[in-house]
Coordinates of C-alpha atoms in Angstrom, one line a residue:
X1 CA 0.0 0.0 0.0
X2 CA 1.3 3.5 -0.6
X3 CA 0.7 4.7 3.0
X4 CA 3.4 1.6 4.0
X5 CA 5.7 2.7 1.1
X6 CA 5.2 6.3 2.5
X7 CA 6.2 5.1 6.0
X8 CA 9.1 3.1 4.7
X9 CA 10.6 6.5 2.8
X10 CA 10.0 8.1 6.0
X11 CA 12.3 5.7 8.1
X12 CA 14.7 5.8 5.4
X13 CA 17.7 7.8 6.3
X14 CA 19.1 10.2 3.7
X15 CA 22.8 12.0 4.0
X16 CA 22.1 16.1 2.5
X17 CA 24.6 17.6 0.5
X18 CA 26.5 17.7 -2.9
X19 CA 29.7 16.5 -1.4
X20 CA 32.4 14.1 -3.0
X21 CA 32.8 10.9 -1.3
X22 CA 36.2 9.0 -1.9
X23 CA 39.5 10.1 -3.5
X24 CA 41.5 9.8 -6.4
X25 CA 40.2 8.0 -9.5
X26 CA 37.6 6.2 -8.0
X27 CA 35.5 9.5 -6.5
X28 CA 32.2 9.2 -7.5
X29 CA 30.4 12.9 -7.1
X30 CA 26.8 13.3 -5.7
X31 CA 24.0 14.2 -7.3
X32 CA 23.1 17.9 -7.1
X33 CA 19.4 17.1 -5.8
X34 CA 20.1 16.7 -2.3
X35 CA 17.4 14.7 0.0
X36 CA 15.4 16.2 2.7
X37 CA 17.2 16.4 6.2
X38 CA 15.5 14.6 8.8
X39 CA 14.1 16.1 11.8
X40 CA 16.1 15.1 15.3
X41 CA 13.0 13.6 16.8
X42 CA 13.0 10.7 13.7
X43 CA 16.7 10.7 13.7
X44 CA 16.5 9.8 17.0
X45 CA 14.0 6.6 16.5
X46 CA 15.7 5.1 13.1
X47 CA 17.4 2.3 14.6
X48 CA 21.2 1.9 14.1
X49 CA 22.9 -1.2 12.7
X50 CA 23.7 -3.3 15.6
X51 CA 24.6 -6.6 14.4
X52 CA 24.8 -9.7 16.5
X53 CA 28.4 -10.6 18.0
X54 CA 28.0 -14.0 16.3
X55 CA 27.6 -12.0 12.7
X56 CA 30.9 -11.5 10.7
X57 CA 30.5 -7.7 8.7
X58 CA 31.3 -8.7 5.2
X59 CA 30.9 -5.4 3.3
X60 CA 29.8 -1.8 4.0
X61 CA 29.7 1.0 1.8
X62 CA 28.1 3.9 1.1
X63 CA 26.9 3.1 -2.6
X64 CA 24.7 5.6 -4.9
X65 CA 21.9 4.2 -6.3
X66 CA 23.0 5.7 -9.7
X67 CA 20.0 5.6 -11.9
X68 CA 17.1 7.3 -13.4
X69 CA 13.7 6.1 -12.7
X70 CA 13.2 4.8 -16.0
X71 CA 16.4 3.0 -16.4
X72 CA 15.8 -0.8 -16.5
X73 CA 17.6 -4.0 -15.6
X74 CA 19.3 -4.4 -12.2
X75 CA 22.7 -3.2 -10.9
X76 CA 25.6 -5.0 -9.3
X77 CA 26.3 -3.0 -5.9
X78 CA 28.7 -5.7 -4.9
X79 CA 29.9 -9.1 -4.7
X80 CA 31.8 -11.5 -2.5
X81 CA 33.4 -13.7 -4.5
X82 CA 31.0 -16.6 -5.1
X83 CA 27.6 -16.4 -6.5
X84 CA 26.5 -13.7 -3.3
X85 CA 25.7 -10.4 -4.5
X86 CA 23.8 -7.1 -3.2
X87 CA 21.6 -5.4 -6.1
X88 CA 19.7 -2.3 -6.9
X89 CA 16.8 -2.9 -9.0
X90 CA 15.2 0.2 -10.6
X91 CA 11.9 -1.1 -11.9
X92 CA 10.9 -1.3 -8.5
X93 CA 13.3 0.8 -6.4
X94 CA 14.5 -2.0 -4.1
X95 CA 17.6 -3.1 -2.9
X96 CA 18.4 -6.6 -2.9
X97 CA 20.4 -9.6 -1.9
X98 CA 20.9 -12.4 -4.1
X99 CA 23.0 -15.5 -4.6
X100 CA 22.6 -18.7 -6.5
X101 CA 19.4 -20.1 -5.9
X102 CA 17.1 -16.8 -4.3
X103 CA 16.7 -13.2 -4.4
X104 CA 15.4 -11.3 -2.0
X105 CA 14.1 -7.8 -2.1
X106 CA 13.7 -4.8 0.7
X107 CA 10.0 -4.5 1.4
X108 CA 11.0 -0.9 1.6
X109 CA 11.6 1.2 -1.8
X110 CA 14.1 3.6 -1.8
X111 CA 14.5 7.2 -3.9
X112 CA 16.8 6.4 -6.7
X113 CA 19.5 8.6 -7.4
X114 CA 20.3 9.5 -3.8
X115 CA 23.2 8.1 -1.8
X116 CA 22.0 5.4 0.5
X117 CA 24.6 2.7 3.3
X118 CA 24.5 -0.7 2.3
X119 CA 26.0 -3.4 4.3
X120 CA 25.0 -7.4 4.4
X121 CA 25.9 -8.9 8.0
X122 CA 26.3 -12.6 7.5
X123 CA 27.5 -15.2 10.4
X124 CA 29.5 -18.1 10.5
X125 CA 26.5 -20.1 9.6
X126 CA 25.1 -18.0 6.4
X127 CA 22.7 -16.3 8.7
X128 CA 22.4 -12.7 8.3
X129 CA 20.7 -9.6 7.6
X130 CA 20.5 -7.3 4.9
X131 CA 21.2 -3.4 6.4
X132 CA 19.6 -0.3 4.3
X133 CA 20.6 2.9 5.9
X134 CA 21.2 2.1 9.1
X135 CA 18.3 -0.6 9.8
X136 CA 18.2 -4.4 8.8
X137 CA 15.0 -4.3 6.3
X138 CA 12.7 -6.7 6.3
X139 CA 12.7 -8.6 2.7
X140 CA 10.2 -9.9 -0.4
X141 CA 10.1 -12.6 -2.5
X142 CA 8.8 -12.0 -6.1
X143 CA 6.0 -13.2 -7.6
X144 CA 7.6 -14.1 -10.7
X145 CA 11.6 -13.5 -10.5
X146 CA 11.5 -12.4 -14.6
X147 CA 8.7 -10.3 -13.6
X148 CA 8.6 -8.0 -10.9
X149 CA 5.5 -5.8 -12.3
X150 CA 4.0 -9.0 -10.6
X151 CA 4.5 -8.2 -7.1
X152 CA 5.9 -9.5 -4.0
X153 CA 5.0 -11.8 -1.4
X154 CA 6.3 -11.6 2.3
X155 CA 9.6 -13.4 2.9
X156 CA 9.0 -16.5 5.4
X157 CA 12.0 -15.4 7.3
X158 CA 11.2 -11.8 7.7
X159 CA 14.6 -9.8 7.9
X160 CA 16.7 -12.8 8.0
X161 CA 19.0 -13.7 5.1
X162 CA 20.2 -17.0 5.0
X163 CA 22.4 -18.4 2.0
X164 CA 24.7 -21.3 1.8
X165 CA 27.4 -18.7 0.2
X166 CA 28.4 -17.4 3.5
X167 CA 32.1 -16.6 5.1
X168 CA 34.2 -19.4 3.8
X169 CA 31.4 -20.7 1.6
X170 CA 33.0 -20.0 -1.6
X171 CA 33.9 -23.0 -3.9
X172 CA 37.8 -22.7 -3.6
X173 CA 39.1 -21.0 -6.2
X174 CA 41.0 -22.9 -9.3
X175 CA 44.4 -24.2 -8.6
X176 CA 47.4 -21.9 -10.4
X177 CA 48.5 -23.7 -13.3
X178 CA 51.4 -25.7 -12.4
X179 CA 54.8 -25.3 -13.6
X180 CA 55.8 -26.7 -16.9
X181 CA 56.4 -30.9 -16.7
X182 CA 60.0 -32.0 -17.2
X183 CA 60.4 -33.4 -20.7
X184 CA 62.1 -36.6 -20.6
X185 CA 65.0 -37.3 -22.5
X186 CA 67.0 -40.4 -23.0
X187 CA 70.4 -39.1 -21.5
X188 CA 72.5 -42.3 -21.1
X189 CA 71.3 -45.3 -22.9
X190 CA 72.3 -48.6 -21.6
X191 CA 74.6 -49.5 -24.5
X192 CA 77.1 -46.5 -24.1
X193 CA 76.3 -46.8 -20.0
X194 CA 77.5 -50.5 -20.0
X195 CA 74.4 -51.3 -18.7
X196 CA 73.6 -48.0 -16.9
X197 CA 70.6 -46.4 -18.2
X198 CA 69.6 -42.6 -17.5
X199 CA 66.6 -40.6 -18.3
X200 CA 64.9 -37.2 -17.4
X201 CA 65.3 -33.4 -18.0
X202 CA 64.8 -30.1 -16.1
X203 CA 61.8 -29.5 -14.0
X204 CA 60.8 -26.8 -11.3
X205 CA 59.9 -28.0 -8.1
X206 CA 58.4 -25.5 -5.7
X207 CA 59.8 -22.7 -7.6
X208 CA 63.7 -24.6 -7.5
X209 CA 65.0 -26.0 -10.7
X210 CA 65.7 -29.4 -10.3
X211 CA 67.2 -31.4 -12.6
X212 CA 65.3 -34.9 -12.8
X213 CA 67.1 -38.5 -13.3
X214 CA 66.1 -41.8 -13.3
X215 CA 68.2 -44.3 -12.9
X216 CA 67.9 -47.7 -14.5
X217 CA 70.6 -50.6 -13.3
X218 CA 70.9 -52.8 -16.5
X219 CA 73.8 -54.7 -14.9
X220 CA 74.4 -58.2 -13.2
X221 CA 75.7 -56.2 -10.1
X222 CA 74.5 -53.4 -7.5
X223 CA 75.3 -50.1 -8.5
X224 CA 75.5 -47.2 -5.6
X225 CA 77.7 -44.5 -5.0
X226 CA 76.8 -42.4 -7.4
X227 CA 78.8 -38.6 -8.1
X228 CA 77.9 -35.8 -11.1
X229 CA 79.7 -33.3 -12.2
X230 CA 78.3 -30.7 -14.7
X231 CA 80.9 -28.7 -17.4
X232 CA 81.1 -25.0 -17.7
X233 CA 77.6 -23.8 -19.2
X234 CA 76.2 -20.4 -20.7
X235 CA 73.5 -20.4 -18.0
X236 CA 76.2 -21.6 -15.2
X237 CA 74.1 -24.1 -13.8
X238 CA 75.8 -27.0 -11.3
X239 CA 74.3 -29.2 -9.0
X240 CA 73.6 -27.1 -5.5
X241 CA 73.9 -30.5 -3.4
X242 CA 75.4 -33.9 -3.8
X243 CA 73.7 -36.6 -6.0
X244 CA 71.0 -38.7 -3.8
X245 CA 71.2 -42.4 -5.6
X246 CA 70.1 -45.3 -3.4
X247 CA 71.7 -48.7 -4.2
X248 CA 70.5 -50.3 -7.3
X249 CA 70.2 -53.9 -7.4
X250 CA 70.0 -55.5 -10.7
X251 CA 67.2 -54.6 -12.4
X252 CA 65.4 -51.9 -10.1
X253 CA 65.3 -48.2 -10.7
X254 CA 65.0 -44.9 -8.9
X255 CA 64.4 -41.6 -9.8
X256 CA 66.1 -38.4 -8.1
X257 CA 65.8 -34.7 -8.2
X258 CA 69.2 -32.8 -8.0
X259 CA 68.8 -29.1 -6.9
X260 CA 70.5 -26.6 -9.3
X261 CA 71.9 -23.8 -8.6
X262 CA 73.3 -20.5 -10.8
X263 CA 77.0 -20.8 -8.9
X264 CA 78.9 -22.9 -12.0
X265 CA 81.4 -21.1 -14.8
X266 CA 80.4 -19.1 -17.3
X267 CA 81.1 -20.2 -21.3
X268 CA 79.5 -19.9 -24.6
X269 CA 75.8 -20.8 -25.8
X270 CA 75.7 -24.1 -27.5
X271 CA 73.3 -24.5 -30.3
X272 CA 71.2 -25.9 -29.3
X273 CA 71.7 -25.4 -25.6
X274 CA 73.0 -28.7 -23.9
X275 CA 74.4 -29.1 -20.5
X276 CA 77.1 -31.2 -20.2
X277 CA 76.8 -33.9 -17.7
X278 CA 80.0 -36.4 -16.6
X279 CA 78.0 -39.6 -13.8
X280 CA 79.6 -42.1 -12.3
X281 CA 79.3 -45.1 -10.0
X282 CA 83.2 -45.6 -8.8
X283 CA 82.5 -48.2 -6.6
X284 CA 81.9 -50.6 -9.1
X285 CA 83.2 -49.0 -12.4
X286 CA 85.6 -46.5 -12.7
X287 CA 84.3 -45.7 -16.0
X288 CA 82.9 -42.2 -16.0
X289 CA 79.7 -41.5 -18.7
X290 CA 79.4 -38.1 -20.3
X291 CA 75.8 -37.2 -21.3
X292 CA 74.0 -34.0 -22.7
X293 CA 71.1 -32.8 -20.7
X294 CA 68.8 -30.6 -23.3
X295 CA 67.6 -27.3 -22.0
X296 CA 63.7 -26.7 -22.0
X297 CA 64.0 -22.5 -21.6
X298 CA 60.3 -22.9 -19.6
X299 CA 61.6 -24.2 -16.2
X300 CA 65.1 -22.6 -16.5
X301 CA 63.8 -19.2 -16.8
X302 CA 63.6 -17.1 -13.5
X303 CA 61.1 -14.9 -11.3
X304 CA 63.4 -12.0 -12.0
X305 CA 61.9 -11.9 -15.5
X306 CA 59.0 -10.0 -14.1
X307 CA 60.3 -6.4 -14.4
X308 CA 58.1 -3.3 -14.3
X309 CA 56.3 -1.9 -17.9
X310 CA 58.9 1.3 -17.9
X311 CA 62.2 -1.0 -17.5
X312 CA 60.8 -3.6 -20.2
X313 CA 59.9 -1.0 -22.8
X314 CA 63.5 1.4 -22.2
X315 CA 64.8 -2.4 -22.9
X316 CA 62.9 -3.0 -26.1
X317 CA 63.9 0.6 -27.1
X318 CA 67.8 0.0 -26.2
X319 CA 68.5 -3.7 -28.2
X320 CA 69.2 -3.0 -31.6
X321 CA 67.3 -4.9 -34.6
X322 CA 69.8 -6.8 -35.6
X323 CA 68.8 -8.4 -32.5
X324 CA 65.3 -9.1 -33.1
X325 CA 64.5 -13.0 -34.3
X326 CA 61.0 -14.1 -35.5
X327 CA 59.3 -17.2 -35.9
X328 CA 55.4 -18.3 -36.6
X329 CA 52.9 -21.2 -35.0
X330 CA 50.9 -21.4 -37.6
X331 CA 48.6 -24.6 -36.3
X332 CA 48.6 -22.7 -32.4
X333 CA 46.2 -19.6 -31.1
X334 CA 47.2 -16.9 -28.6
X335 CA 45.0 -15.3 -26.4
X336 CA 46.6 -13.0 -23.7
X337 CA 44.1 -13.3 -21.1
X338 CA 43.9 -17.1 -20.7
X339 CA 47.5 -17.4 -21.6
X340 CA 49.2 -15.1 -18.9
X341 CA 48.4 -17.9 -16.4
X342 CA 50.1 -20.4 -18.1
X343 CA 52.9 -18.2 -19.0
X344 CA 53.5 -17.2 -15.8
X345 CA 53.6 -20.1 -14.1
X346 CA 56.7 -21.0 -16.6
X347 CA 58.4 -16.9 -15.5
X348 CA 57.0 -15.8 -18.6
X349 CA 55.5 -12.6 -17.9
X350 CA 52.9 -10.5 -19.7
X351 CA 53.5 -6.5 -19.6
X352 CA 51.0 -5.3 -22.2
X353 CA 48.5 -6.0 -24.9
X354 CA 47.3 -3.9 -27.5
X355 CA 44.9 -4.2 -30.6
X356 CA 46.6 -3.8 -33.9
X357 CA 45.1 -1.2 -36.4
X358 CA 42.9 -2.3 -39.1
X359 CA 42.3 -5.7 -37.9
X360 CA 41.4 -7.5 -35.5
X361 CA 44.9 -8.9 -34.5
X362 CA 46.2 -8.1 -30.9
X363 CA 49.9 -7.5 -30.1
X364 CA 50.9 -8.5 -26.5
X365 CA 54.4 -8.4 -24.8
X366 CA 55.7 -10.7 -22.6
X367 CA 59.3 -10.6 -20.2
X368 CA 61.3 -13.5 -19.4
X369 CA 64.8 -13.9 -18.0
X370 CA 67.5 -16.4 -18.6
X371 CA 70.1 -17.6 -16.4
X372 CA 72.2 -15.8 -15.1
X373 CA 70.8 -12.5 -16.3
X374 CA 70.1 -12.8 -20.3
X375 CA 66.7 -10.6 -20.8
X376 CA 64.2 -11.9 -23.3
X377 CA 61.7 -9.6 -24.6
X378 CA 59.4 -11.2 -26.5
X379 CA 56.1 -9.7 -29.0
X380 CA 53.7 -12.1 -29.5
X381 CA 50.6 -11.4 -32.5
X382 CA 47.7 -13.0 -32.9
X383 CA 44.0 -12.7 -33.6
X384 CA 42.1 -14.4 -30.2
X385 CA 41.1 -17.8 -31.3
X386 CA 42.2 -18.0 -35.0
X387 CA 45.2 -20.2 -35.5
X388 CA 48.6 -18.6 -36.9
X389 CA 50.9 -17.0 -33.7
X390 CA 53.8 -14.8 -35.1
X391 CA 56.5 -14.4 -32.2
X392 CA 59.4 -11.6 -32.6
X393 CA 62.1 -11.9 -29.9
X394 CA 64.7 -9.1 -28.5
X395 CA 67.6 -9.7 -26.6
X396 CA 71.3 -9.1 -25.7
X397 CA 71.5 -13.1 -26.4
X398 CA 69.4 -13.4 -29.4
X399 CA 70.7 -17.0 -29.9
X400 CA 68.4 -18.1 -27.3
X401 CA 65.1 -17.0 -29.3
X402 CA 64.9 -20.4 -31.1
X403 CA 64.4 -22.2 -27.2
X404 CA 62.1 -19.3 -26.3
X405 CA 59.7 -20.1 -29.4
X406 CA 59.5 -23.6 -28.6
X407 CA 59.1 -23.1 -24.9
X408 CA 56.3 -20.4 -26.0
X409 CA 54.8 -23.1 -28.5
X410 CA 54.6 -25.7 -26.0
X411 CA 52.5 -23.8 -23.5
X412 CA 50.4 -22.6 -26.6
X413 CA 47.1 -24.2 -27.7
X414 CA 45.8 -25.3 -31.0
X415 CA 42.7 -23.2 -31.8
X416 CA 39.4 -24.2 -30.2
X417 CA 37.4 -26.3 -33.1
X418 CA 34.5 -24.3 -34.8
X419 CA 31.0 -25.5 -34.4
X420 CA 29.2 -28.6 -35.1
X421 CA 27.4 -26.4 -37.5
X422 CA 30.5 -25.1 -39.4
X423 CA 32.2 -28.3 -39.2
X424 CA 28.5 -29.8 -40.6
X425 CA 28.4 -27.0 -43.4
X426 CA 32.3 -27.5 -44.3
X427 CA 31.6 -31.6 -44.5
X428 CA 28.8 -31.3 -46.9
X429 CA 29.6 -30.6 -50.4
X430 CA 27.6 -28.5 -52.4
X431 CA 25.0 -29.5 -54.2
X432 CA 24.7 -28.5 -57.7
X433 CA 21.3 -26.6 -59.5
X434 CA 19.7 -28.0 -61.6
X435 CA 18.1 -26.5 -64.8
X436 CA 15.0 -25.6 -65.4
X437 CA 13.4 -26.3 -68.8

């Protein structure tokens, strides 16, 4: 009834003014209509928001309800992360408090365009209230939720809110995408090992670069005692602890992760880049096996890559382009936004993206780092779920670009198929007209 909406306006506590509210960027300026001030006597009797001990505040802010009468659709005041939501509904001048599987309106309607507190008080349980200047406001259910010229029907729970979304309700949130798997390589077969057999490659484990090795005893005898010893490398990598082997019996294996470190001597980039590995087991042969240990640039590269936008670009601007290398993927896409995960999680960082002119093809700039301190500054261009990837690399070292496009194109995607109707349209071959007599 109007006399109820009347009395609900009434109770309704309105801030006067034109003032600014906030700081910086994010100020949002009132409008220039300023509401009625309230008398003492009825500032004096609109209750304050007291929640409960047990409730746990999740969010209060002064929010505007910023729109015209006529405006339609409903606007996001706020979330929390996980289907929860307070909303502003214009049609019918209500705030409201959704999640999942309910909405719930104020009884109340409120004067759009006016600055009005919101805050939703929710316990440990999912049991709250939602708070509409000052005073927890009993709630509505819709008639018909796609409808609300329908009306509204009292809320069994009166003021309460209760939603399964709660404090720590969230689903958990996706896991990071781990670091790139170690390739595995045949290092030693068992032919030049005299029955010693050795596989593996580089991998990161919790952020340290390991190098993995399995160990396969092809012999009649035990084999334990194991001892490595890398030779001077371009990235100076060398183990950062002794070899961990237990004793082999004939026929068993076991696999080991030696720590590297970045405190070996310097030399020149091999082509590709190798590291140069000398095992042996002394105890039983004094025969020592020389190996080459490929380098997959993904787990090698280092956290140090991420530099800030000003460095990277005064970078880009300082290597000459004689030093620039390109390649393409033409069977991969590239799409900056779900890539940069992925990247990252292999110290491939992205600084910027930007759409290129008369196209739709977007250029996007990512920072890696080498061992010990080689930057790679990389442009990738692409058009967001088309296949065909070109990559340009800069760098000090540009001999390394050829491991940085494979490392790129291994992290890469082919492009997502097209539709069952596309694919049903390119199938079917045309059919030919006929003529008419």
């Amino acid at each position: 009834p109007a006399a109820s909406r009347e009395a609900c306006r009434a109770r309704a506590g309105r801030p006067s003014g034109t003032e600014e509210v906030g700081e910086g960027p994010s100020r949002l300026p009132s409008v220039a209509r300023a509401a009625p001030r309230r008398s003492r006597a009825s500032r004096a009797s609109a209750p304050t928001m007291r929640p409960a001990a047990r409730h746990a505040l999740l969010l209060a802010l002064a929010v505007l309800a910023a729109c015209a009468s006529g405006q339609q659709g409903e606007q996001v005041v706020a979330t929390f992360g996980c289907h929860l939501s307070i909303l502003w509904s214009p049609s019918v001048s209500r705030f409201a408090v959704a999640d999942a599987s309910q909405r719930l309106y104020t009884r109340c309607e409120f004067e759009a365009s006016m600055w009005h507190h919101v805050a939703l008080a929710l316990g440990p349980d999912g049991t709250g209230a939602l708070y509409v200047d000052g005073v927890a406001r009993a709630l509505d259910v819709p008639v018909n939720a796609s409808d609300l010229s329908q009306g509204f029907t009292p809320h069994a729970g009166g003021a309460e809110v209760r939603t399964a979304y709660g404090p720590n309700k969230c689903a958990a949130a996706p896991p990071a995408p781990a670091a790139p798997a170690a390739a595995r390589h045949v290092l030693l077969d068992s032919g030049k090992g005299q029955g010693l057999q050795i596989t593996g490659g580089l991998a990161r484990h919790g952020g340290q670069l390991v190098m993995e090795l399995t160990f396969s005893n092809g012999t009649a005898g035990a084999l334990d005692g194991f001892a490595v010893k890398f030779n001077k490398n371009f990235f100076q990598l060398a183990p950062a602890q002794p070899l961990a082997v237990p004793a082999l019996a004939p026929g068993q294996a076991a696999t080991t992760a030696l720590p590297l470190g970045t405190a070996g001597q310097p030399a020149p980039l091999t082509s590709p880049p190798v590291l140069q590995v000398a095992i042996n087991s002394p105890r039983q042969n004094p025969s020592v096996h020389y190996f080459n240990c490929p380098v997959d640039l993904a787990p090698v590269l280092m956290p140090e890559g991420n530099m800030p936008k000003d460095q990277f670009l005064q970078m880009w601007r300082s290597i000459p382009d004689a030093n620039e290398r390109t390649a393409s993927l033409p069977d991969k896409a590239f799409a900056s936004e779900a890539m940069a995960p992925r990247l990252a999680a292999a110290n491939m960082f992205v600084m910027a993206s930007r759409p290129l002119p008369g196209g739709d093809q977007v250029a996007t700039y990512v920072a890696a780092m080498a061992p010990p301190s080689a930057a790679l500054l990389l442009e990738v261009t692409a058009a967001p779920g088309r296949p065909g990837v070109k990559l340009a690399v800069k760098s000090q070292v540009p001999d390394l670009a050829p491991a940085l496009f494979q490392a790129v194109s291994a992290l890469s995607r082919p492009p997502p198929p097209p539709p069952r109707a596309a694919r049903a349209a390119a199938a079917t071959p045309p059919t030919q007209a006929k003529r008419v007599s």
